[in-house]
Short mmCIF file of C-alpha atoms in Angstrom, two decimals:
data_model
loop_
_atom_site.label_atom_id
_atom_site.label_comp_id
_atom_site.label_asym_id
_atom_site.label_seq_id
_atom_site.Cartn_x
_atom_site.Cartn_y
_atom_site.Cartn_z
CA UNK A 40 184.24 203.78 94.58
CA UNK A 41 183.73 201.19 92.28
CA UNK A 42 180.37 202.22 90.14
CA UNK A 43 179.17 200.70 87.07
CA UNK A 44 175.60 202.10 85.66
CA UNK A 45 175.88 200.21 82.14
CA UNK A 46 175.79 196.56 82.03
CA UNK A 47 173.64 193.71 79.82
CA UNK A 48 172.85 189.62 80.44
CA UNK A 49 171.20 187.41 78.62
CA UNK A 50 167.69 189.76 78.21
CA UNK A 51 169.97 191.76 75.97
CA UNK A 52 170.27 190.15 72.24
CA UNK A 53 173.85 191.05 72.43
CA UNK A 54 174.48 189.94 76.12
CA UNK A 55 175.11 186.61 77.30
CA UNK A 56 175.38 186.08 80.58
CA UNK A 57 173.26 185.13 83.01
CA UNK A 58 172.29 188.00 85.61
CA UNK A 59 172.80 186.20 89.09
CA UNK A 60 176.42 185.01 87.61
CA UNK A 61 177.15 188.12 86.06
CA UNK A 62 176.39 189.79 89.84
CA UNK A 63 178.84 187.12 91.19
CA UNK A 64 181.16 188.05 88.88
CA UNK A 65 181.07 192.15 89.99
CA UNK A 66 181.32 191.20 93.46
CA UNK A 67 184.39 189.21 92.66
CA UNK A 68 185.75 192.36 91.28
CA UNK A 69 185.00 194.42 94.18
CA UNK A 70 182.15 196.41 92.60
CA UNK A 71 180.18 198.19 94.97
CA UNK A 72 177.11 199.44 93.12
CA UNK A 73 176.37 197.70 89.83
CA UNK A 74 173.63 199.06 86.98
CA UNK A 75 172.22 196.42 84.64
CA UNK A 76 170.10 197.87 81.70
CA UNK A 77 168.96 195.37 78.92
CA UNK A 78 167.96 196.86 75.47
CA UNK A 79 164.41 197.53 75.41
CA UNK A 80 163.69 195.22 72.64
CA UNK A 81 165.90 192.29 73.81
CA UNK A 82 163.98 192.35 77.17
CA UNK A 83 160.41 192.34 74.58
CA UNK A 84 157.64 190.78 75.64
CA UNK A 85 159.84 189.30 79.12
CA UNK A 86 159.49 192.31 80.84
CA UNK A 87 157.81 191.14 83.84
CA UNK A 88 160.47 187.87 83.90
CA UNK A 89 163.18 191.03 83.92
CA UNK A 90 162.12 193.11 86.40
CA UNK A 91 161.25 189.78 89.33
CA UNK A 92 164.57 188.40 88.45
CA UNK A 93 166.88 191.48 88.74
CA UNK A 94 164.76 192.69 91.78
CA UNK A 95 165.11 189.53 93.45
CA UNK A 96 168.57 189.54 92.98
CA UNK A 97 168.63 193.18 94.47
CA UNK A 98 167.25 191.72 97.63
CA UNK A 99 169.07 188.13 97.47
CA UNK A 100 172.98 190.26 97.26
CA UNK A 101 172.12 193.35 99.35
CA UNK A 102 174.38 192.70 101.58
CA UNK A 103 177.34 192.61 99.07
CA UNK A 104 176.80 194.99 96.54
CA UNK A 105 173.83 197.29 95.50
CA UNK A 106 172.25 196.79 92.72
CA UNK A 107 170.17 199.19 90.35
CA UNK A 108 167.22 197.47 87.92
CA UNK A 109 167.62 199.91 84.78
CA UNK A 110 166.51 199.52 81.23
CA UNK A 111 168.22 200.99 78.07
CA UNK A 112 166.01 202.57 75.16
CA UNK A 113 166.58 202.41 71.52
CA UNK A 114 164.77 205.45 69.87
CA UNK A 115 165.48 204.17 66.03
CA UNK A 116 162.32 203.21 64.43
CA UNK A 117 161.41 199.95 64.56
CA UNK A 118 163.02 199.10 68.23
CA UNK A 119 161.89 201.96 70.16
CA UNK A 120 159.32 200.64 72.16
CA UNK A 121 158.60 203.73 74.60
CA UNK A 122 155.05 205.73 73.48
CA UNK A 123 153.01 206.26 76.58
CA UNK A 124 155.24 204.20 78.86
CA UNK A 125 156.69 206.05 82.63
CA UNK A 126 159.30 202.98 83.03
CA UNK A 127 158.25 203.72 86.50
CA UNK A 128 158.99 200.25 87.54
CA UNK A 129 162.63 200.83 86.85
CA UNK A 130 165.21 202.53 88.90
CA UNK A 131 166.67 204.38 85.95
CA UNK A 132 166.76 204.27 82.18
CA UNK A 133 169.43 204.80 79.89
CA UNK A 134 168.55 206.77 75.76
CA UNK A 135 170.40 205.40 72.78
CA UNK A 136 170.91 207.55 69.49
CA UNK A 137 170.42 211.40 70.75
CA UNK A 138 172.82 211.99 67.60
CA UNK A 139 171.29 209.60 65.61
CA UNK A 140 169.30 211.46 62.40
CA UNK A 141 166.60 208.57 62.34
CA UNK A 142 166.05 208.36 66.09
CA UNK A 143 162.36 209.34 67.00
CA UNK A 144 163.66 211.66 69.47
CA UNK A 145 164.75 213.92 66.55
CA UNK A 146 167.44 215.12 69.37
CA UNK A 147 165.25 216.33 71.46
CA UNK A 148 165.99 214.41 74.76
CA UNK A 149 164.60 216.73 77.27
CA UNK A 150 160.79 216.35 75.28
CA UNK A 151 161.02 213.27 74.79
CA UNK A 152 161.16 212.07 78.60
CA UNK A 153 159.47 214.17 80.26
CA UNK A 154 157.08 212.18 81.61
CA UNK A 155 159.19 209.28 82.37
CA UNK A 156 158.79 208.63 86.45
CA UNK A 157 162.55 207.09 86.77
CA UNK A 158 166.51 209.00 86.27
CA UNK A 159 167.47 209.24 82.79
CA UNK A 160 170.79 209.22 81.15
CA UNK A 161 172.20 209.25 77.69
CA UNK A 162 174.15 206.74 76.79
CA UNK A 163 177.62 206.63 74.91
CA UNK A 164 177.05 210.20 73.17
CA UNK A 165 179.68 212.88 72.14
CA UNK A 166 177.70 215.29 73.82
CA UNK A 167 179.67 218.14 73.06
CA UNK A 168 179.99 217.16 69.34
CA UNK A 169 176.13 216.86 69.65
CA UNK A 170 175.76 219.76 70.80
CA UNK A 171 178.09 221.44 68.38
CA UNK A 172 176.66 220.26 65.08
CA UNK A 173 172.96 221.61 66.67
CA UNK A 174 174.86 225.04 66.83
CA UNK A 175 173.23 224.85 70.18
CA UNK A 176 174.85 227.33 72.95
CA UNK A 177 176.40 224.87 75.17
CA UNK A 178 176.67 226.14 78.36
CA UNK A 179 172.68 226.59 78.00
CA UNK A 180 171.89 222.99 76.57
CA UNK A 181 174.32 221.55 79.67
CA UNK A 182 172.39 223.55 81.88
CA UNK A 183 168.83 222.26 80.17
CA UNK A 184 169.86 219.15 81.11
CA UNK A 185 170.92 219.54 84.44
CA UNK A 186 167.73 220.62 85.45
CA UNK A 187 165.64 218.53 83.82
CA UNK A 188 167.70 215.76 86.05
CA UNK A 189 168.88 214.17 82.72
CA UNK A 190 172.76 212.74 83.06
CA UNK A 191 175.41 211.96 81.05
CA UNK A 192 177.15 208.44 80.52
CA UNK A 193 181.02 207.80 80.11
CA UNK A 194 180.87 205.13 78.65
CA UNK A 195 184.91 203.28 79.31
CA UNK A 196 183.87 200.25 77.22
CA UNK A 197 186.72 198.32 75.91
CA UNK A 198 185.49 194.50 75.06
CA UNK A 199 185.17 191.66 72.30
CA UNK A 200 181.49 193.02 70.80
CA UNK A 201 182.96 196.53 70.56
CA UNK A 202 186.05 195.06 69.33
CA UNK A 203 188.23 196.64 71.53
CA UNK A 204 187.43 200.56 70.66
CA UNK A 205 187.17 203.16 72.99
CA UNK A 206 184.85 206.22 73.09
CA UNK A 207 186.78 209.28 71.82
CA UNK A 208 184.53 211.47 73.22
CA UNK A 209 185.68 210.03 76.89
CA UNK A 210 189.57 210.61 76.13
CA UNK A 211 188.56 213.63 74.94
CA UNK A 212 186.96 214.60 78.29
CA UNK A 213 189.19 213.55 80.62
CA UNK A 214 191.70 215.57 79.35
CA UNK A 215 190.05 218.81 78.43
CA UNK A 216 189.70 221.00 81.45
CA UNK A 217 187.14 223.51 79.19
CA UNK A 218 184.28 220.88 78.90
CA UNK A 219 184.80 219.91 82.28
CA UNK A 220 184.16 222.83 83.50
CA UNK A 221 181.29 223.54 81.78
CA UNK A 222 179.76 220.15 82.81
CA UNK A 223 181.08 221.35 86.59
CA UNK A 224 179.22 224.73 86.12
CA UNK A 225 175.93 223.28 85.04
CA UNK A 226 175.91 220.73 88.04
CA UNK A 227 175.18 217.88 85.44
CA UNK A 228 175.30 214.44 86.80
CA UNK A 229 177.87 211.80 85.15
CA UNK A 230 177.76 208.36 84.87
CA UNK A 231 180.33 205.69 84.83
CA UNK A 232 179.50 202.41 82.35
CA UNK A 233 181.83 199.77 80.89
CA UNK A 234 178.87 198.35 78.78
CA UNK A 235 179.59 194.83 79.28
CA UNK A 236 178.09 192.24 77.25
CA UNK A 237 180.60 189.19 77.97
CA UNK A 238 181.61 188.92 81.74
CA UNK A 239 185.18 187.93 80.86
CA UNK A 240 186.12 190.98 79.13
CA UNK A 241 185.55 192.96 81.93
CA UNK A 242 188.22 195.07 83.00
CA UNK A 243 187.19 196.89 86.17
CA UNK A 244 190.16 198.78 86.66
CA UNK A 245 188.52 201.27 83.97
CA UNK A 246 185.46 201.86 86.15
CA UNK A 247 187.51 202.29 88.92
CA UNK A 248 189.64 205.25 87.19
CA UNK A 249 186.37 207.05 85.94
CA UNK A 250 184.96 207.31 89.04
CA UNK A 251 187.86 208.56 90.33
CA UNK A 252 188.40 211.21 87.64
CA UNK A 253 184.78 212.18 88.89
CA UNK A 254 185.50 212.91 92.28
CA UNK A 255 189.06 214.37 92.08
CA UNK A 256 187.19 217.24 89.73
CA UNK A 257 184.32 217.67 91.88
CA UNK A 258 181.80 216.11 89.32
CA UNK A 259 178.77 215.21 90.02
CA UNK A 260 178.17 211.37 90.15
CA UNK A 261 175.31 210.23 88.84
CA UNK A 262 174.50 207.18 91.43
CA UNK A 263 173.27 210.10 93.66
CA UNK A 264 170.27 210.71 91.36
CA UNK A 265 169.59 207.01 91.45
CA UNK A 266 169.48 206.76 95.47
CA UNK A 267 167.43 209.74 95.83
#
């Protein structure tokens, strides 16, 4: 299937587009279940203007793709905007900077939303490199996250604003049959995002082959935690 869990508009500082175009523009491409998930502080004070316009569109497109209202979270100081909020409202969240020294998570993921009432997932992070330089036993910290419900992004991004560099960590993990399996063992959900800020870079193709990859190894989507 064609899934994409990653994707910004015009709420995003960095995004452009307009959301009921930019859902127009995913059907066009065949996508059949479509994530968008402003930054935090881009979306600001519009929050409610967010939330009734994606969920409207939710309702307005139903019948030609499914779409998931989600919300991505900066934890660097200054932009993090998440004290004593659920994002219940949400379907799902995304985390920014898990390997980032300054985030106010302080890598500690698992703490750090545990009372959120909506899926999380961490966004464009080596995880194993994460977990590495932690010295962390990774089986164990896979496993950590698995049960907490937490999932992991792959994020196949390959547009203008990133200027055309891809994730590492994803060509990494596509072809090493070690991490997969460890991923495999701990029943960790992954998700598929191409992170697109500019509708006409979009190359869906790449979605397409991740989600593939997924299900041809017998890994665990992560759409299923979204439609429980």
């Amino acid at each position: 299937m064609k899934i994409d869990l990653h994707s910004h508009t015009r709420y995003s500082n960095c995004g452009r587009d307009d959301p009921e175009q930019l859902i127009l523009k995913m059907i066009e491409n065949g996508v059949e279940i479509f994530g968008i998930c402003d930054h935090n502080y881009g979306i600001g004070d519009r929050e409610k203007e967010y939330l009734k316009e994606i969920r409207a569109l939710q309702e307005k497109y139903a019948c030609k793709i499914k779409i998931f209202c989600g919300i991505e979270i900066c934890t660097r100081p200054g932009l993090e905007h998440a004290k004593g909020k659920t994002f219940s409202e949400y379907d799902y969240c995304i985390i920014e900077d898990l390997d980032n020294p300054a985030s106010v998570m302080q890598g500690d993921i698992i703490n750090y939303t545990k009372d959120f009432a909506c899926p999380v997932g961490i966004a464009h992070t080596d995880l194993f490199k994460f977990i590495s330089d932690k010295g962390l036993d990774c089986q164990k910290y896979l496993n950590d996250l698995a049960l907490a419900g937490i999932f992991w992004e792959l994020n196949v991004n390959y547009d203008s604003i990133h200027r055309y560099n891809e994730h590492e960590y994803v060509k990494t993990f596509f072809m090493d049959k070690i991490q997969q399996d460890l991923v495999r063992k701990a029943g960790l959900h992954v998700s598929v995002g191409f992170d697109g800020h500019r509708m006409e870079d979009y190359q869906v193709e790449r979605v397409e082959k991740a989600n593939a990859f997924l299900g041809q190894n017998n890994l665990k989507n992560a759409v299923k935690l979204l439609e429980k």
